[in-house]
Amino acid sequence: MSGHAAVKSLQRGELAERTGCNIETVRYYEKIGLLPEPPRTSGGHRAYSSSHERRLRFVIRARELGFSLDEIRELLRLAEERDRPCAEARIVAAAHLQDVRAKIADLKRMERVLKEVVAQCGDGTLPECPLIETLYREPVAK
Amino acid sequence: MSGHAAVKSLQRGELAERTGCNIETVRYYEKIGLLPEPPRTSGGHRAYSSSHERRLRFVIRARELGFSLDEIRELLRLAEERDRPCAEARIVAAAHLQDVRAKIADLKRMERVLKEVVAQCGDGTLPECPLIETLYREPVAK
DNA sequence: ATACGGGCTGTAGTCACTACAGGTTCAAGA
DNA sequence: TCTTGAACCTGTAGTGACTACAGCCCGTAT
C-alpha cells in the first residue's frame, strides 16, 4: 500500500457534509487553484480522497481566522515546501494579526459612537433625533 | 432669496476635494440613488449645491460608522420625512450596533488564536511550525 | 488658438462567495 | 430492468462598495 491516501473516496457531497463547507464553495476553491482537482468517476463526478479533505479543512480553519484566500494560498505553499516554513508563515500571520487589530480598533470606535447616539435617542420620542443630527453635523461646527 | 441653497455651485472636483470623498464614489452614490442628480452646466458638468454637500457628508459620516448603503438610504429617508424619525432611526442604529459588536467578538476570537500561534512560532526556527500545525489539526483530535 | 487637466459615460475588475439554468449521472425502489 | 428523483455537472451572473480604466468632451489659461 502506497502513501497516496486513496483509501476511500468521498462522493455525493460527503466532503461538503463532513467539513460543513458549502459544496459550491469547495468547487470555487478548486477553480481558483486553492484545492487540487480531484479524480473523477467515469460519469464525471468528483471523487475526493482524505488528502483533499485535509487540505480543505486547512483552508476552512484559516478562513475562520480571517486569512484571505491569497494568504491561505501562501500558507499552503509554505506548508508543502517543508523547507523551514515557520519564519515565513509567522510573517504572514503577524501581518494578518495587525490587520485584525486595526479592524477591531475601527469597530470599537464605531461601537462607542453608536452606543452614545442610541443612548441619546432614549425612547425615540425626541423631536430632533440625536442620531440624525450627529450624522448631519459638520466635523468642525462653527 | 429662496431656501434653495443655490448660492454657489461647486465644480472641478471641489465637492470631492472638500469632503475628502473620491469623485468616482460620489458619482457611484448618485448612480444608485443615494444622492440626487445635480443640475448640469451647459457642457454637461455637474454643478453641486451646498445641499448636495450636506447630504454627501451625511453619507460619509454614516459610512464611517459602518452603516451599509441600504441602511443609509433608510436613514436619509427618515431624516427627510421629519415625521418622528427618532424611534425608527434608533432601531436601525441599534441593529447596526449589534452587528458591530458581533464583528468585534469574531475578530477578538481571531486575534486571540493568532496571537497564540505567532507567540508559539517564536523566532521561526522551529522544524514543525505551530501555525501550520494548528491549521491542519482537526477540531476534535483523537 | 491650442494645449492639457479635468470632467463625462459606460464597462469591467476586486473579494469571497452564492444562486441559478439547463443538462447529466447515480443509487435506490418497484 | 426500468424509473424516479436527488444530487451532481458546467458556466454565468449576482452580491456590496467601491475603484480603475478607455475613449471622448469641456473649459480655462496661456
Coordinates of C-alpha atoms (C1' of nucleotides) in Angstrom, one line a residue:
Chain A
M1 CA 0.0 0.0 0.0
S2 CA 1.4 3.3 -1.1
G3 CA 1.1 6.6 0.7
H4 CA -1.4 8.0 -1.7
A5 CA -4.3 8.2 0.8
A6 CA -6.7 6.8 -1.8
V7 CA -8.3 4.5 0.9
K8 CA -11.9 5.6 0.3
S9 CA -13.2 8.4 -1.9
L10 CA -16.0 10.7 -0.8
Q11 CA -18.9 11.3 -3.0
R12 CA -22.5 12.7 -3.1
G13 CA -21.5 15.8 -1.2
E14 CA -19.8 13.8 1.6
L15 CA -16.8 16.1 1.6
A16 CA -19.1 19.2 1.9
E17 CA -21.1 17.4 4.6
R18 CA -18.2 16.2 6.6
T19 CA -16.5 19.6 6.6
G20 CA -19.6 21.8 6.8
C21 CA -18.3 23.7 3.8
N22 CA -20.8 24.5 1.1
I23 CA -20.2 22.3 -2.0
E24 CA -20.3 25.4 -4.2
T25 CA -17.5 26.9 -2.2
V26 CA -15.4 23.7 -2.5
R27 CA -15.7 23.9 -6.3
Y28 CA -14.9 27.6 -6.1
Y29 CA -11.7 26.8 -4.2
E30 CA -10.9 24.2 -6.8
K31 CA -11.5 26.7 -9.6
I32 CA -9.1 29.3 -8.2
G33 CA -6.5 26.7 -7.6
L34 CA -6.6 26.5 -3.8
L35 CA -7.6 22.9 -3.9
P36 CA -6.3 20.4 -6.4
E37 CA -8.6 18.9 -9.0
P38 CA -9.8 15.5 -7.7
P39 CA -10.0 12.5 -9.9
R40 CA -13.4 11.8 -11.5
T41 CA -15.7 8.8 -11.7
S42 CA -16.5 7.5 -15.2
G43 CA -19.5 9.8 -15.2
G44 CA -17.5 12.9 -14.3
H45 CA -18.3 13.2 -10.6
R46 CA -15.6 14.3 -8.3
A47 CA -14.1 11.6 -6.1
Y48 CA -12.3 13.2 -3.2
S49 CA -9.6 11.5 -1.1
S50 CA -8.8 12.1 2.5
S51 CA -5.9 14.4 1.4
H52 CA -8.4 16.7 -0.2
E53 CA -10.4 16.7 3.0
R54 CA -7.3 17.5 4.9
R55 CA -6.4 20.4 2.6
L56 CA -10.0 21.7 2.7
R57 CA -10.0 21.7 6.4
F58 CA -6.8 23.7 6.4
V59 CA -8.5 26.3 4.2
I60 CA -11.6 26.4 6.3
R61 CA -9.7 26.9 9.6
A62 CA -7.6 29.6 8.0
R63 CA -10.7 31.4 6.8
E64 CA -12.1 31.1 10.3
L65 CA -9.0 33.0 11.4
G66 CA -9.8 35.7 8.8
F67 CA -6.9 34.9 6.4
S68 CA -7.6 36.0 2.8
L69 CA -7.6 33.3 0.1
D70 CA -4.3 34.7 -1.2
E71 CA -2.7 34.4 2.3
I72 CA -4.0 30.9 2.5
R73 CA -2.5 30.1 -0.8
E74 CA 0.8 31.3 0.5
L75 CA 0.4 29.3 3.8
L76 CA -0.4 26.2 1.8
R77 CA 2.6 26.7 -0.3
L78 CA 4.8 27.1 2.8
A79 CA 3.2 24.1 4.4
E80 CA 4.0 21.9 1.4
E81 CA 7.5 23.2 0.8
R82 CA 8.7 21.9 4.2
D83 CA 11.8 24.0 3.9
R84 CA 11.7 25.9 7.2
P85 CA 8.3 27.5 6.6
C86 CA 7.9 28.7 10.2
A87 CA 9.6 32.1 9.8
E88 CA 7.7 33.0 6.7
A89 CA 4.4 31.7 8.0
R90 CA 5.0 33.7 11.1
I91 CA 5.4 36.9 9.0
V92 CA 2.1 36.2 7.2
A93 CA 0.3 35.6 10.4
A94 CA 1.8 38.6 12.2
A95 CA 0.8 40.9 9.3
H96 CA -2.7 39.5 9.5
L97 CA -2.8 39.9 13.2
Q98 CA -2.0 43.6 12.7
D99 CA -4.9 43.8 10.2
V100 CA -7.3 42.2 12.7
R101 CA -6.2 44.5 15.4
A102 CA -6.7 47.5 13.2
K103 CA -10.2 46.3 12.3
I104 CA -11.0 45.8 16.0
A105 CA -9.9 49.4 16.7
D106 CA -12.1 50.7 13.9
L107 CA -15.1 48.8 15.1
K108 CA -14.6 49.9 18.6
R109 CA -14.6 53.5 17.5
M110 CA -17.9 52.8 15.7
E111 CA -19.3 51.0 18.7
R112 CA -18.5 53.9 21.1
V113 CA -20.3 56.5 18.9
L114 CA -23.2 54.2 18.1
K115 CA -23.7 53.4 21.8
E116 CA -23.8 57.1 22.6
V117 CA -26.3 58.1 20.0
V118 CA -28.6 55.2 20.7
A119 CA -28.5 56.2 24.3
Q120 CA -29.2 59.8 23.5
C121 CA -32.2 58.7 21.4
G122 CA -33.7 57.4 24.6
D123 CA -37.2 56.1 23.9
G124 CA -37.3 57.7 20.4
T125 CA -39.8 60.4 21.2
L126 CA -37.4 63.3 20.8
P127 CA -38.4 65.8 18.1
E128 CA -34.8 66.2 16.9
C129 CA -33.2 62.8 16.6
P130 CA -29.7 62.9 18.0
L131 CA -28.6 60.2 15.6
I132 CA -29.6 62.1 12.6
E133 CA -28.2 65.3 14.0
T134 CA -24.9 63.6 14.6
L135 CA -24.8 62.4 11.0
Y136 CA -25.6 65.9 9.7
R137 CA -23.3 67.7 12.0
E138 CA -20.2 69.0 10.4
P139 CA -16.9 67.6 11.8
V140 CA -15.9 71.2 12.8
A141 CA -19.1 73.1 13.6
K142 CA -18.7 76.8 13.7
Chain B
M1 CA -33.9 84.8 -1.7
S2 CA -35.5 81.4 -1.5
G3 CA -34.4 78.5 0.6
H4 CA -33.0 76.6 -2.4
A5 CA -29.3 76.8 -1.3
A6 CA -28.2 77.6 -4.8
V7 CA -25.8 80.2 -3.6
K8 CA -22.7 78.9 -5.2
S9 CA -22.1 75.7 -7.1
L10 CA -19.0 73.6 -6.7
Q11 CA -17.2 72.4 -9.8
R12 CA -13.9 70.9 -10.9
G13 CA -14.0 68.2 -8.2
E14 CA -14.5 70.8 -5.5
L15 CA -17.1 68.6 -3.8
A16 CA -14.8 65.7 -3.7
E17 CA -11.9 67.8 -2.5
R18 CA -14.0 69.5 0.2
T19 CA -15.4 66.2 1.6
G20 CA -12.4 64.0 1.0
C21 CA -14.6 61.6 -0.9
N22 CA -13.4 60.2 -4.1
I23 CA -15.1 61.7 -7.1
E24 CA -15.9 58.3 -8.5
T25 CA -17.6 57.4 -5.3
V26 CA -19.7 60.5 -5.4
R27 CA -20.9 59.5 -8.9
Y28 CA -21.5 56.0 -7.7
Y29 CA -23.7 57.3 -4.9
E30 CA -25.6 59.3 -7.4
K31 CA -26.0 56.3 -9.7
I32 CA -27.5 54.1 -7.0
G33 CA -29.8 56.9 -6.0
L34 CA -28.3 57.8 -2.7
L35 CA -27.5 61.4 -3.8
P36 CA -29.8 63.4 -6.1
E37 CA -28.7 64.2 -9.6
P38 CA -27.3 67.7 -9.5
P39 CA -28.0 70.3 -12.2
R40 CA -25.5 70.4 -15.1
T41 CA -23.7 73.2 -16.8
S42 CA -24.3 73.8 -20.5
G43 CA -21.4 71.5 -21.2
G44 CA -22.8 68.7 -19.1
H45 CA -20.6 69.0 -16.0
R46 CA -22.2 68.5 -12.6
A47 CA -22.8 71.7 -10.6
Y48 CA -23.3 70.8 -6.9
S49 CA -25.0 73.0 -4.4
S50 CA -24.4 73.1 -0.7
S51 CA -27.4 70.8 -0.1
H52 CA -25.6 68.2 -2.1
E53 CA -22.5 68.6 0.1
R54 CA -24.6 68.4 3.2
R55 CA -26.2 65.1 2.1
L56 CA -22.9 63.7 0.9
R57 CA -21.4 64.5 4.3
F58 CA -24.2 62.6 6.0
V59 CA -23.4 59.6 3.8
I60 CA -19.7 59.8 4.6
R61 CA -20.2 60.1 8.3
A62 CA -22.7 57.2 8.3
R63 CA -20.2 55.1 6.3
E64 CA -17.6 55.9 8.9
L65 CA -20.0 54.4 11.5
G66 CA -20.2 51.3 9.4
F67 CA -23.7 51.7 8.1
S68 CA -24.4 49.9 4.9
L69 CA -25.6 52.0 1.9
D70 CA -29.1 50.5 2.3
E71 CA -29.2 51.5 5.9
I72 CA -28.0 55.0 5.0
R73 CA -30.7 55.2 2.3
E74 CA -33.2 54.4 5.1
L75 CA -31.7 56.9 7.5
L76 CA -31.8 59.6 4.8
R77 CA -35.4 58.8 4.2
L78 CA -36.2 59.1 7.9
A79 CA -34.2 62.3 8.1
E80 CA -36.2 63.9 5.3
E81 CA -39.6 62.6 6.4
R82 CA -39.5 64.7 9.6
D83 CA -42.3 62.7 11.0
R84 CA -41.0 61.4 14.3
P85 CA -38.0 59.7 12.8
C86 CA -36.2 59.1 16.0
A87 CA -37.8 55.8 17.1
E88 CA -37.2 54.3 13.7
A89 CA -33.7 55.7 13.3
R90 CA -32.9 54.3 16.7
I91 CA -34.0 50.8 15.6
V92 CA -31.7 51.0 12.6
A93 CA -28.8 52.2 14.7
A94 CA -29.4 49.6 17.5
A95 CA -29.5 46.8 15.0
H96 CA -26.2 48.0 13.4
L97 CA -24.7 48.3 16.9
Q98 CA -25.5 44.6 17.4
D99 CA -23.8 43.8 14.1
V100 CA -20.7 45.8 15.1
R101 CA -20.5 44.1 18.4
A102 CA -20.8 40.7 16.8
K103 CA -18.0 41.6 14.4
I104 CA -15.8 42.7 17.3
A105 CA -16.4 39.4 19.0
D106 CA -15.5 37.5 15.9
L107 CA -12.3 39.5 15.4
K108 CA -11.3 39.1 19.0
R109 CA -11.6 35.4 18.7
M110 CA -9.3 35.5 15.7
E111 CA -6.9 37.8 17.5
R112 CA -6.6 35.5 20.5
V113 CA -5.7 32.5 18.4
L114 CA -3.4 34.4 16.1
K115 CA -1.6 35.9 19.0
E116 CA -1.1 32.5 20.5
V117 CA 0.2 30.9 17.3
V118 CA 2.5 33.8 16.5
A119 CA 3.9 33.5 20.0
Q120 CA 4.4 29.8 19.7
C121 CA 6.2 30.3 16.4
G122 CA 8.8 32.2 18.4
D123 CA 11.7 33.2 16.2
G124 CA 10.5 31.0 13.4
T125 CA 13.3 28.4 13.7
L126 CA 11.1 25.5 14.8
P127 CA 11.1 22.5 12.5
E128 CA 7.3 22.0 12.9
C129 CA 5.5 25.3 12.5
P130 CA 2.8 25.6 15.2
L131 CA 0.8 27.9 13.0
I132 CA 0.7 25.4 10.2
E133 CA 0.0 22.5 12.6
T134 CA -2.8 24.5 14.1
L135 CA -4.4 24.9 10.7
Y136 CA -4.0 21.2 9.8
R137 CA -5.2 20.0 13.2
E138 CA -8.7 18.5 13.3
P139 CA -11.1 20.4 15.5
V140 CA -11.5 17.2 17.6
A141 CA -8.2 15.4 17.6
K142 CA -8.4 11.8 18.6
Chain C
dA1 C1' -5.6 79.1 -31.0
dT2 C1' -4.3 75.5 -28.6
dA3 C1' -2.9 72.6 -25.0
dC4 C1' -4.0 69.8 -21.3
dG5 C1' -6.1 68.9 -16.9
dG6 C1' -10.2 67.5 -15.6
dG7 C1' -14.9 66.3 -16.4
dC8 C1' -18.2 62.9 -18.9
dT9 C1' -20.2 57.9 -19.8
dG10 C1' -20.0 53.1 -19.5
dT11 C1' -17.8 48.9 -18.6
dA12 C1' -15.0 45.7 -16.1
dG13 C1' -12.4 44.4 -12.1
dT14 C1' -12.0 43.5 -7.0
dC15 C1' -13.1 39.6 -2.9
dA16 C1' -15.3 35.5 -1.4
dC17 C1' -18.6 33.6 -2.2
dT18 C1' -23.8 32.3 -3.6
dA19 C1' -27.5 31.3 -6.8
dC20 C1' -29.2 30.0 -10.6
dA21 C1' -30.2 27.5 -15.5
dG22 C1' -30.0 23.7 -18.1
dG23 C1' -28.2 19.4 -18.6
dT24 C1' -26.3 14.6 -16.8
dT25 C1' -25.4 10.8 -13.6
dC26 C1' -26.2 7.7 -9.9
dA27 C1' -28.3 4.8 -6.5
dA28 C1' -32.4 3.1 -4.6
dG29 C1' -37.0 1.4 -5.0
dA30 C1' -40.7 -1.2 -7.9
Chain D
dT1 C1' -34.7 -3.8 -15.6
dC2 C1' -36.7 0.4 -15.5
dT3 C1' -37.8 4.6 -13.4
dT4 C1' -37.6 8.2 -10.4
dG5 C1' -35.7 11.9 -8.2
dA6 C1' -31.9 13.7 -5.7
dA7 C1' -27.5 15.2 -6.4
dC8 C1' -24.0 16.1 -9.4
dC9 C1' -22.0 18.7 -13.7
dT10 C1' -20.6 23.4 -16.2
dG11 C1' -20.9 28.1 -16.9
dT12 C1' -22.7 32.5 -15.9
dA13 C1' -24.4 36.3 -13.2
dG14 C1' -25.3 38.5 -8.9
dT15 C1' -23.8 40.4 -4.2
dG16 C1' -21.5 45.2 -1.7
dA17 C1' -19.0 49.2 -2.1
dC18 C1' -16.3 50.8 -4.5
dT19 C1' -12.1 51.5 -8.0
dA20 C1' -9.9 51.8 -12.5
dC21 C1' -9.9 52.3 -17.0
dA22 C1' -10.9 53.6 -22.1
dG23 C1' -12.2 56.9 -25.1
dC24 C1' -14.3 61.0 -25.6
dC25 C1' -15.6 66.1 -24.4
dC26 C1' -15.2 70.6 -21.9
dG27 C1' -13.2 74.7 -20.1
dT28 C1' -9.7 77.6 -18.8
dA29 C1' -5.1 79.6 -19.0
dT30 C1' -1.7 80.9 -21.9

